[in-house]
Short mmCIF file of C-alpha atoms and ligand atoms in Angstrom, two decimals:
data_model
loop_
_atom_site.label_atom_id
_atom_site.label_comp_id
_atom_site.label_asym_id
_atom_site.label_seq_id
_atom_site.Cartn_x
_atom_site.Cartn_y
_atom_site.Cartn_z
CA MET A 1 6.13 -10.23 22.47
CA ASN A 2 8.41 -11.65 19.77
CA ASN A 3 11.99 -10.48 19.14
CA PHE A 4 12.37 -7.74 16.56
CA GLU A 5 14.63 -5.24 14.85
CA TYR A 6 13.43 -1.86 13.69
CA CYS A 7 15.24 0.64 11.49
CA CYS A 8 13.57 3.16 9.21
CA PRO A 9 16.14 5.46 7.61
CA THR A 10 13.63 7.73 5.84
CA HIS A 11 13.73 11.45 6.64
CA VAL A 12 10.11 12.60 6.74
CA VAL A 13 9.26 16.23 5.97
CA PHE A 14 5.56 16.71 6.70
CA GLY A 15 3.31 19.71 6.21
CA LYS A 16 2.20 22.66 4.11
CA GLY A 17 4.60 24.11 1.59
CA THR A 18 7.24 21.44 2.12
CA ILE A 19 7.95 20.76 -1.57
CA SER A 20 10.11 23.88 -1.50
CA ARG A 21 12.45 22.00 0.87
CA LEU A 22 13.68 19.73 -1.97
CA PRO A 23 17.00 21.56 -2.49
CA GLU A 24 17.93 20.84 1.14
CA LEU A 25 17.31 17.14 0.56
CA ILE A 26 18.95 16.44 -2.83
CA ASP A 27 22.62 17.10 -3.49
CA LYS A 28 23.02 19.73 -6.24
CA ASN A 29 25.71 17.65 -7.94
CA LYS A 30 23.38 14.74 -8.58
CA LYS A 31 21.73 14.10 -11.92
CA VAL A 32 18.09 13.68 -10.96
CA LEU A 33 15.50 11.60 -12.78
CA MET A 34 12.01 12.72 -11.79
CA ILE A 35 9.45 9.93 -12.23
CA TYR A 36 5.71 10.58 -12.30
CA GLY A 37 2.36 9.05 -13.22
CA GLY A 38 -0.37 9.81 -15.71
CA GLY A 39 -0.40 13.59 -15.34
CA SER A 40 -2.31 14.48 -12.14
CA ILE A 41 0.75 16.41 -10.94
CA LYS A 42 0.53 18.69 -13.98
CA LYS A 43 -3.09 19.56 -13.18
CA ASN A 44 -2.76 20.21 -9.44
CA GLY A 45 0.40 22.33 -9.52
CA VAL A 46 2.72 19.77 -7.89
CA TYR A 47 4.82 19.43 -11.06
CA ASP A 48 5.37 23.21 -11.17
CA GLN A 49 6.29 23.31 -7.48
CA VAL A 50 8.89 20.57 -7.96
CA LYS A 51 10.35 22.19 -11.09
CA LYS A 52 10.61 25.52 -9.30
CA ALA A 53 12.27 23.98 -6.24
CA LEU A 54 14.80 22.15 -8.44
CA GLU A 55 15.72 25.08 -10.69
CA GLY A 56 19.38 24.82 -11.59
CA TYR A 57 19.50 21.04 -11.10
CA ASN A 58 20.49 18.65 -13.85
CA LEU A 59 16.97 17.20 -14.10
CA ILE A 60 15.48 14.72 -16.56
CA GLU A 61 11.95 13.28 -16.50
CA PHE A 62 10.02 10.09 -17.06
CA GLY A 63 6.20 10.20 -16.96
CA GLY A 64 3.50 7.62 -17.56
CA ILE A 65 3.70 5.22 -14.61
CA GLU A 66 0.21 3.71 -14.41
CA PRO A 67 -1.78 2.63 -11.32
CA ASN A 68 -0.68 -0.91 -10.40
CA PRO A 69 2.61 -0.13 -12.14
CA LYS A 70 3.74 -2.42 -14.90
CA TYR A 71 7.17 -3.94 -15.46
CA GLU A 72 6.77 -3.13 -19.14
CA THR A 73 6.61 0.61 -18.29
CA CYS A 74 9.40 0.44 -15.71
CA LYS A 75 11.62 -1.11 -18.36
CA LYS A 76 11.37 2.07 -20.46
CA ALA A 77 12.63 4.13 -17.51
CA ILE A 78 15.45 1.64 -16.92
CA ASP A 79 16.48 1.99 -20.59
CA LEU A 80 16.43 5.79 -20.19
CA ILE A 81 18.76 5.51 -17.19
CA LYS A 82 21.05 3.14 -19.07
CA ASN A 83 21.23 5.61 -21.98
CA GLU A 84 21.30 8.97 -20.21
CA GLY A 85 22.46 8.15 -16.68
CA ALA A 86 20.91 9.28 -13.38
CA ASP A 87 22.23 9.16 -9.85
CA PHE A 88 19.14 10.17 -7.91
CA LEU A 89 15.51 9.17 -8.54
CA LEU A 90 12.71 11.47 -7.40
CA SER A 91 9.24 9.95 -7.37
CA VAL A 92 6.43 12.51 -7.59
CA GLY A 93 3.04 10.84 -7.29
CA GLY A 94 1.09 8.11 -5.52
CA GLY A 95 2.16 4.70 -4.29
CA SER A 96 2.29 3.30 -7.81
CA THR A 97 4.81 5.88 -8.98
CA LEU A 98 6.87 5.37 -5.83
CA ASP A 99 6.77 1.56 -6.05
CA ALA A 100 7.82 1.78 -9.69
CA THR A 101 10.66 4.14 -8.73
CA LYS A 102 11.83 1.68 -6.07
CA PHE A 103 11.81 -1.17 -8.58
CA ILE A 104 13.58 0.95 -11.21
CA SER A 105 16.25 1.94 -8.65
CA LEU A 106 17.14 -1.73 -8.13
CA ALA A 107 16.51 -3.01 -11.64
CA ALA A 108 18.75 -0.35 -13.18
CA LYS A 109 21.61 -1.95 -11.26
CA TYR A 110 20.66 -5.50 -12.17
CA GLN A 111 23.04 -7.00 -14.71
CA GLY A 112 20.82 -9.75 -16.22
CA ASP A 113 18.04 -9.48 -18.83
CA ASP A 114 14.85 -10.04 -16.89
CA ALA A 115 14.80 -7.98 -13.68
CA TYR A 116 11.14 -8.90 -12.97
CA ASP A 117 11.91 -12.59 -12.97
CA ALA A 118 15.01 -12.04 -10.83
CA ILE A 119 13.63 -9.62 -8.23
CA MET A 120 9.91 -10.39 -8.10
CA VAL A 121 9.71 -14.10 -8.95
CA ARG A 122 12.99 -15.65 -7.84
CA GLY A 123 13.60 -13.13 -5.04
CA GLU A 124 17.22 -12.63 -6.09
CA THR A 125 19.11 -10.05 -4.02
CA VAL A 126 20.35 -7.07 -6.02
CA GLY A 127 23.27 -5.60 -4.07
CA ASP A 128 22.98 -2.00 -5.22
CA ALA A 129 20.32 0.58 -6.03
CA ILE A 130 20.13 4.18 -7.19
CA ALA A 131 19.26 6.42 -4.21
CA LEU A 132 15.68 7.73 -4.23
CA GLY A 133 13.37 10.20 -2.54
CA ASP A 134 9.76 11.18 -3.05
CA VAL A 135 6.98 13.69 -2.97
CA ILE A 136 4.06 11.43 -2.11
CA THR A 137 0.66 12.63 -3.32
CA LEU A 138 -1.77 9.92 -2.17
CA PRO A 139 -2.27 8.67 1.41
CA ALA A 140 -2.61 4.89 1.14
CA THR A 141 0.37 2.62 0.71
CA GLY A 142 2.85 3.83 3.33
CA SER A 143 5.42 3.26 0.58
CA GLU A 144 6.90 6.64 1.54
CA MET A 145 8.30 5.12 4.73
CA ASN A 146 8.81 1.44 3.94
CA ASN A 147 11.08 -0.85 1.92
CA GLY A 148 8.46 -2.54 -0.25
CA GLY A 149 6.80 -2.26 -3.63
CA VAL A 150 4.32 -4.14 -5.78
CA ILE A 151 4.86 -4.50 -9.54
CA SER A 152 2.66 -6.12 -12.15
CA ARG A 153 3.63 -7.79 -15.41
CA LEU A 154 1.19 -7.47 -18.28
CA ALA A 155 2.62 -10.37 -20.25
CA THR A 156 1.80 -12.89 -17.49
CA ASP A 157 -1.06 -11.20 -15.53
CA GLU A 158 1.10 -11.23 -12.40
CA LYS A 159 1.18 -8.77 -9.51
CA LEU A 160 3.92 -9.53 -6.99
CA PRO A 161 5.50 -7.74 -4.01
CA PHE A 162 9.23 -7.22 -3.31
CA HIS A 163 11.24 -5.86 -0.39
CA SER A 164 14.76 -4.47 -0.13
CA ASP A 165 16.31 -2.19 2.47
CA LEU A 166 18.09 -0.44 -0.42
CA VAL A 167 14.79 1.12 -1.54
CA TYR A 168 13.81 2.93 1.64
CA PRO A 169 13.34 6.52 0.45
CA LYS A 170 16.15 8.83 1.63
CA PHE A 171 13.40 11.34 2.28
CA SER A 172 9.66 11.68 1.84
CA ILE A 173 7.89 14.98 1.46
CA ILE A 174 4.31 14.68 2.68
CA ASP A 175 2.25 17.81 2.00
CA PRO A 176 -1.42 17.11 2.81
CA GLU A 177 -2.49 20.08 0.63
CA VAL A 178 -1.54 18.15 -2.51
CA THR A 179 -4.31 15.65 -1.70
CA TYR A 180 -7.11 18.22 -2.13
CA SER A 181 -7.15 17.31 -5.83
CA LEU A 182 -7.67 13.56 -5.28
CA PRO A 183 -10.71 12.05 -6.97
CA THR A 184 -13.15 10.78 -4.29
CA ARG A 185 -12.56 7.22 -5.46
CA GLN A 186 -8.84 7.49 -4.67
CA THR A 187 -9.48 9.10 -1.29
CA ILE A 188 -11.73 6.15 -0.43
CA ASN A 189 -9.26 3.60 -1.82
CA GLY A 190 -6.55 5.12 0.37
CA ILE A 191 -8.65 4.97 3.53
CA VAL A 192 -9.54 1.32 2.91
CA ASP A 193 -5.95 0.39 2.04
CA THR A 194 -4.72 2.00 5.26
CA PHE A 195 -7.43 0.28 7.30
CA VAL A 196 -6.47 -3.09 5.86
CA HIS A 197 -2.71 -2.54 6.36
CA VAL A 198 -3.37 -2.02 10.04
CA MET A 199 -5.63 -5.07 10.17
CA GLU A 200 -3.00 -7.29 8.50
CA GLN A 201 -0.54 -6.40 11.26
CA TYR A 202 -2.96 -6.26 14.20
CA CYS A 203 -5.59 -8.91 13.57
CA THR A 204 -3.83 -12.22 14.18
CA TYR A 205 -3.35 -13.87 17.57
CA ASP A 206 -2.43 -12.21 20.82
CA VAL A 207 1.25 -12.11 21.84
CA ASN A 208 0.74 -9.68 24.74
CA SER A 209 1.60 -6.48 22.86
CA PRO A 210 -0.76 -3.86 24.32
CA LEU A 211 1.29 -0.90 23.07
CA GLN A 212 1.37 -2.02 19.42
CA ASP A 213 -2.30 -3.02 19.61
CA GLY A 214 -3.22 0.36 21.06
CA TRP A 215 -1.41 2.21 18.28
CA ALA A 216 -3.07 0.01 15.66
CA LEU A 217 -6.55 0.53 17.09
CA THR A 218 -6.02 4.28 17.36
CA ILE A 219 -5.17 4.42 13.65
CA LEU A 220 -8.36 2.49 12.86
CA LYS A 221 -10.46 4.72 15.10
CA THR A 222 -8.96 7.87 13.62
CA LEU A 223 -9.77 6.61 10.13
CA THR A 224 -13.39 5.91 11.02
CA GLU A 225 -13.70 9.43 12.46
CA GLU A 226 -11.84 11.32 9.74
CA ALA A 227 -13.27 9.46 6.72
CA PRO A 228 -16.75 11.07 6.79
CA ARG A 229 -15.12 14.46 7.46
CA VAL A 230 -12.86 14.28 4.42
CA LEU A 231 -15.74 13.23 2.19
CA ALA A 232 -17.84 16.15 3.44
CA ASN A 233 -14.98 18.63 3.23
CA PRO A 234 -12.15 17.51 0.95
CA THR A 235 -10.13 20.70 1.46
CA ASP A 236 -10.03 20.65 5.24
CA TYR A 237 -6.30 20.70 5.98
CA ASP A 238 -6.38 19.04 9.39
CA THR A 239 -8.51 16.16 8.17
CA ARG A 240 -6.24 15.57 5.16
CA ALA A 241 -3.20 15.76 7.45
CA ASN A 242 -4.63 13.23 9.90
CA ILE A 243 -5.52 10.83 7.12
CA PHE A 244 -2.09 11.11 5.54
CA TRP A 245 -0.25 10.43 8.78
CA CYS A 246 -2.56 7.46 9.46
CA ALA A 247 -1.63 6.08 6.04
CA THR A 248 2.09 6.55 6.57
CA CYS A 249 2.01 5.04 10.07
CA GLY A 250 -0.23 2.25 8.82
CA LEU A 251 2.70 0.75 6.92
CA ASN A 252 5.95 2.24 8.20
CA TYR A 253 6.20 -0.95 10.30
CA TRP A 254 5.81 1.02 13.53
CA ILE A 255 2.87 -1.12 14.67
CA ALA A 256 4.52 -4.34 13.44
CA PRO A 257 7.54 -4.96 15.70
CA GLY A 258 7.13 -8.01 17.93
CA VAL A 259 3.65 -8.93 16.69
CA VAL A 260 2.44 -11.69 14.36
CA GLN A 261 1.28 -10.57 10.91
CA ASP A 262 -1.03 -11.94 8.24
CA TRP A 263 -0.92 -10.49 4.72
CA SER A 264 -3.42 -12.89 3.18
CA THR A 265 -6.06 -10.26 2.30
CA HIS A 266 -3.39 -8.45 0.28
CA MET A 267 -2.09 -11.60 -1.41
CA ILE A 268 -5.60 -12.63 -2.50
CA GLY A 269 -6.47 -9.03 -3.42
CA HIS A 270 -3.38 -8.75 -5.63
CA GLU A 271 -4.69 -11.70 -7.65
CA LEU A 272 -8.07 -9.99 -8.17
CA THR A 273 -6.24 -6.93 -9.47
CA ALA A 274 -3.92 -9.04 -11.63
CA PHE A 275 -6.84 -10.90 -13.27
CA TYR A 276 -9.54 -8.21 -13.34
CA GLY A 277 -7.71 -4.86 -13.07
CA ILE A 278 -9.74 -3.55 -10.11
CA ASP A 279 -8.17 -0.93 -7.81
CA HIS A 280 -6.00 -2.17 -4.95
CA GLY A 281 -8.32 -0.68 -2.30
CA GLN A 282 -11.37 -2.23 -3.96
CA SER A 283 -9.78 -5.68 -3.99
CA LEU A 284 -9.09 -5.49 -0.25
CA ALA A 285 -12.61 -4.30 0.60
CA ILE A 286 -14.03 -7.34 -1.20
CA VAL A 287 -11.73 -9.94 0.35
CA MET A 288 -11.27 -8.84 3.94
CA PRO A 289 -14.78 -9.26 5.38
CA ARG A 290 -15.05 -12.80 3.96
CA LEU A 291 -11.53 -13.72 4.99
CA LEU A 292 -12.19 -12.54 8.54
CA LYS A 293 -15.38 -14.62 8.65
CA ASN A 294 -13.46 -17.66 7.45
CA GLN A 295 -10.70 -17.11 10.04
CA LYS A 296 -12.95 -15.83 12.82
CA VAL A 297 -12.14 -18.42 15.46
CA SER A 298 -8.37 -17.98 15.37
CA LYS A 299 -8.67 -14.18 15.20
CA ALA A 300 -11.54 -13.91 17.71
CA LYS A 301 -9.65 -12.26 20.56
CA LYS A 302 -8.24 -9.43 18.42
CA LEU A 303 -11.52 -8.97 16.53
CA ALA A 304 -13.41 -8.72 19.81
CA LYS A 305 -11.00 -6.09 21.16
CA LEU A 306 -11.43 -4.13 17.92
CA ALA A 307 -15.24 -4.32 18.15
CA ARG A 308 -15.15 -2.93 21.66
CA GLU A 309 -12.44 -0.29 21.29
CA VAL A 310 -13.07 1.01 17.76
CA PHE A 311 -16.78 0.42 17.31
CA GLY A 312 -17.90 0.69 20.94
CA ALA A 313 -19.51 -2.78 21.06
CA ASN A 314 -20.77 -3.81 24.47
CA GLU A 315 -20.56 -7.58 23.96
CA PRO A 316 -18.70 -9.71 26.52
CA VAL A 317 -18.56 -12.93 24.45
CA ASP A 318 -15.50 -12.80 22.15
CA LEU A 319 -16.97 -14.80 19.27
CA LYS A 320 -20.10 -12.65 19.22
CA ALA A 321 -18.04 -9.46 19.44
CA ALA A 322 -15.89 -10.78 16.55
CA ASP A 323 -19.03 -11.03 14.40
CA ILE A 324 -19.88 -7.45 15.29
CA ALA A 325 -16.37 -6.30 14.27
CA ILE A 326 -16.64 -7.97 10.86
CA GLU A 327 -20.09 -6.47 10.25
CA LYS A 328 -18.99 -2.99 11.37
CA ILE A 329 -15.90 -3.03 9.16
CA GLU A 330 -17.95 -3.82 6.06
CA GLU A 331 -20.56 -1.25 7.11
CA PHE A 332 -17.78 1.34 7.46
CA PHE A 333 -16.44 0.60 3.98
CA ASN A 334 -19.94 0.80 2.49
CA SER A 335 -20.72 4.00 4.40
CA ILE A 336 -17.84 5.82 2.67
CA GLY A 337 -18.90 4.58 -0.74
CA MET A 338 -16.67 1.52 -1.12
CA LYS A 339 -18.42 -1.46 -2.69
CA THR A 340 -17.50 -4.78 -1.12
CA ARG A 341 -18.84 -7.51 -3.42
CA LEU A 342 -17.31 -9.04 -6.57
CA ALA A 343 -20.68 -8.67 -8.31
CA ASP A 344 -20.48 -4.88 -7.77
CA TYR A 345 -17.50 -4.92 -10.14
CA GLY A 346 -19.04 -7.36 -12.64
CA ILE A 347 -16.79 -10.24 -11.53
CA ASP A 348 -18.12 -13.79 -11.32
CA SER A 349 -17.12 -15.26 -7.95
CA HIS A 350 -16.94 -18.85 -9.22
CA GLU A 351 -14.58 -17.93 -12.02
CA ALA A 352 -12.40 -15.77 -9.74
CA ALA A 353 -12.27 -18.46 -7.05
CA GLN A 354 -11.23 -21.11 -9.57
CA LYS A 355 -8.54 -18.97 -11.22
CA ILE A 356 -6.97 -17.97 -7.93
CA LYS A 357 -7.15 -21.49 -6.54
CA GLU A 358 -5.27 -22.83 -9.59
CA ARG A 359 -2.60 -20.16 -9.29
CA PHE A 360 -2.17 -20.69 -5.54
CA MET A 361 -1.96 -24.46 -6.02
CA LYS A 362 0.90 -24.01 -8.50
CA ARG A 363 2.68 -21.75 -6.00
CA ASN A 364 1.89 -24.10 -3.11
CA VAL A 365 0.58 -21.15 -1.10
CA ALA A 366 0.02 -21.32 2.68
CA LEU A 367 -1.04 -17.85 3.88
CA GLY A 368 -2.26 -16.47 7.19
CA GLU A 369 -0.58 -16.17 10.57
CA LYS A 370 -0.70 -19.94 11.00
CA GLY A 371 -0.15 -20.89 7.35
CA THR A 372 -3.66 -22.36 7.18
CA ILE A 373 -4.99 -20.35 4.22
CA THR A 374 -4.24 -22.73 1.37
CA ALA A 375 -5.44 -22.67 -2.24
CA ASP A 376 -8.62 -24.46 -1.12
CA THR A 377 -9.27 -21.96 1.68
CA ALA A 378 -8.74 -19.07 -0.73
CA TYR A 379 -11.33 -20.71 -3.00
CA ASP A 380 -13.82 -20.93 -0.09
CA ILE A 381 -13.23 -17.28 0.77
CA ILE A 382 -13.60 -15.93 -2.76
CA ILE A 383 -16.69 -17.95 -3.55
CA GLU A 384 -18.37 -16.08 -0.65
CA CYS A 385 -17.27 -12.67 -1.99
O1 NZQ B 401 -1.07 8.69 -12.29
P1 NZQ B 401 -1.56 10.03 -11.87
O2 NZQ B 401 -2.00 10.87 -12.99
O3 NZQ B 401 -0.61 10.72 -10.94
O4 NZQ B 401 -2.94 9.80 -11.05
C1 NZQ B 401 -3.05 8.96 -9.92
C2 NZQ B 401 -3.72 7.63 -10.24
O5 NZQ B 401 -4.59 7.74 -11.32
C3 NZQ B 401 -4.04 9.60 -8.98
N1 NZQ B 401 -3.43 10.55 -8.03
C4 NZQ B 401 -2.41 10.34 -7.18
N2 NZQ B 401 -2.21 11.44 -6.42
C5 NZQ B 401 -3.11 12.37 -6.82
C6 NZQ B 401 -3.90 11.81 -7.86
N3 NZQ B 401 -4.87 12.49 -8.47
C7 NZQ B 401 -5.12 13.74 -8.05
N4 NZQ B 401 -4.43 14.34 -7.04
C8 NZQ B 401 -3.44 13.68 -6.40
N5 NZQ B 401 -2.79 14.25 -5.36
O6 NZQ B 401 -4.59 8.52 -8.24
C9 NZQ B 401 -4.59 7.35 -9.04
C10 NZQ B 401 -4.07 6.18 -8.21
O7 NZQ B 401 -2.71 6.37 -7.87
P2 NZQ B 401 -1.83 5.16 -7.33
O8 NZQ B 401 -0.45 5.66 -7.13
O9 NZQ B 401 -2.02 3.96 -8.18
O10 NZQ B 401 -2.54 4.84 -5.93
P3 NZQ B 401 -1.97 4.28 -4.59
O11 NZQ B 401 -1.13 5.27 -3.89
O12 NZQ B 401 -3.16 3.77 -3.88
O13 NZQ B 401 -1.02 3.07 -5.00
C11 NZQ B 401 -1.55 1.80 -5.31
C12 NZQ B 401 -0.40 0.83 -5.62
O14 NZQ B 401 0.42 0.64 -4.45
C13 NZQ B 401 0.54 -0.76 -4.18
C14 NZQ B 401 -0.76 -1.31 -4.70
O15 NZQ B 401 -0.72 -2.70 -4.88
C15 NZQ B 401 -0.94 -0.54 -5.98
O16 NZQ B 401 -0.16 -1.12 -7.00
N6 NZQ B 401 0.84 -0.97 -2.76
C16 NZQ B 401 2.08 -0.67 -2.32
C17 NZQ B 401 2.49 -0.90 -1.02
C18 NZQ B 401 3.83 -0.56 -0.55
N7 NZQ B 401 4.73 -0.09 -1.40
O17 NZQ B 401 4.16 -0.74 0.62
C19 NZQ B 401 1.60 -1.52 -0.05
C20 NZQ B 401 0.17 -1.53 -0.47
O18 NZQ B 401 -0.46 -2.62 0.18
C21 NZQ B 401 -0.09 -1.66 -1.91
O19 NZQ B 401 -0.07 -3.03 -2.27
ZN1 ZN B 402 -2.34 -2.22 0.51
#
C-alpha cells in the first residue's frame, strides 16, 4: 500500500427531515448567500424548507446555476458578493450547484480579473475562500464530502476540474427524501457517475490493498442491487438512502487512500461534455467500456476480481474474467436505461476522436495510472465508442 494522508473536515448530517437542522450549522451572525440551480428546489419543497429553517437570518439568494456550471454564470454571483457582501455560502441543489458554489467561494477572494484562467487553467493557489455548506439534492458527484469541482467556460468550450482544501463543505445535509423528485434520467446519471468514480479509484493495478478494494467492490455491488429497485420504486426511502450514501462514499476519498488512481474516463468524458453538451453520466457510460477494453491487460487483475465478486463470474483466467467484467458493466448501464454509444447521442465518433486528440496534443496529456493514455490512445478509444 502507498503512503497517504486523509482528512475530511465535512460534518455530514444524513437522513429524513434534516434540513431543519440548518440553524445549528450556520452561525446566526453570518450573512448567508443561498445558491441554487434552475428551479427544481422550488417545485419539490426544498426551497421552502430551507427558507423556513433560516427564518430570521440575513439571507440573500442567487439562482440559475446550470448543469455543468458555467464560469459566465458564476461570475454574476461573484459580482453580487462583491456588491452586497456575504460571509457564508449555502449551496442548495445538485453537484453542479455545489461545484459552482465552491468555485465562487474561492473566486470571490481572488484579486485578479480572470479567476477561471487563474484557478482552472494555471492552477494558481487562492489563499482564502468564503466558508460554505450545502443541502445536496442529487446523489452522484460526492462533491458534498470532497474538495473538488468542475467548471465549464462557454467562451472556450472548456470543462476543467479544480481542487482546494478550502472548499470542503463545513457541513452537508443529505436528506434522501429530496431525491424522490429526481427525473429518471438524473437518477440514472447519478448511479453511473458513482459507479465510475469507484472504478477510477479501484480499477488500476494491485498494491495489496484488500480493505480499500473490498469497500470499493461493495459500493459497486450495492449499486447494481439498488439501481433496479429505485427505478421500480422511486419513493422507497431505504433504496434512496443506500444510493445516496454510495454516491457520497464513492468520492469522499475513503476508498482512495494508499491505492493508485486513474481518472482518464472522466478527463475524456469532460471533453465530450465540453464539445457536445451531453450529461456527465452519459459521457462516462460511453467512454468507460471502451477505455477498459483498451487498457485491459494492465487492469486485468482488478477487472477479474470485480467480475468474480460483483458479477459472480466463475472464470479462473484473469484476462477472460476481465472481458466478462467489461461486458457486464456495459450490460448493467444499458439495463438501467443508460445508452453507451456516441451514435445514441447523435455524435460522430470520428469527429469527436479528432477534436479530443487535437486538444490533448496541445495539452501534452498522459492519462491513466501509468501515464500511457496519450492523445493518440484517446483517439483510439473514442473511435471505438
Ligand atoms: O438545476 P435544477 O433545477 O436544480 O435541476 C437539476 C438539474 O437539472 C436537477 N436536480 C437536482 N436535484 C434534483 C433535481 N431535480 C429534481 N429533484 C432533485 N432533487 O438535476 C439536473 C442535474 O443536476 P446537476 O447538479 O447538474 O447534476 P449532478 O449532481 O450530477 O452534477 C453534475 C456536475 O458535477 C460534476 C460534473 O462534471 C457535472 O458538471 N462533477 C463533480 C465532481 C466533484 N465535485 O467531485 C465529480 C464528478 O465526477 C463530476 O465531474
Ligand atoms: Zn463523475
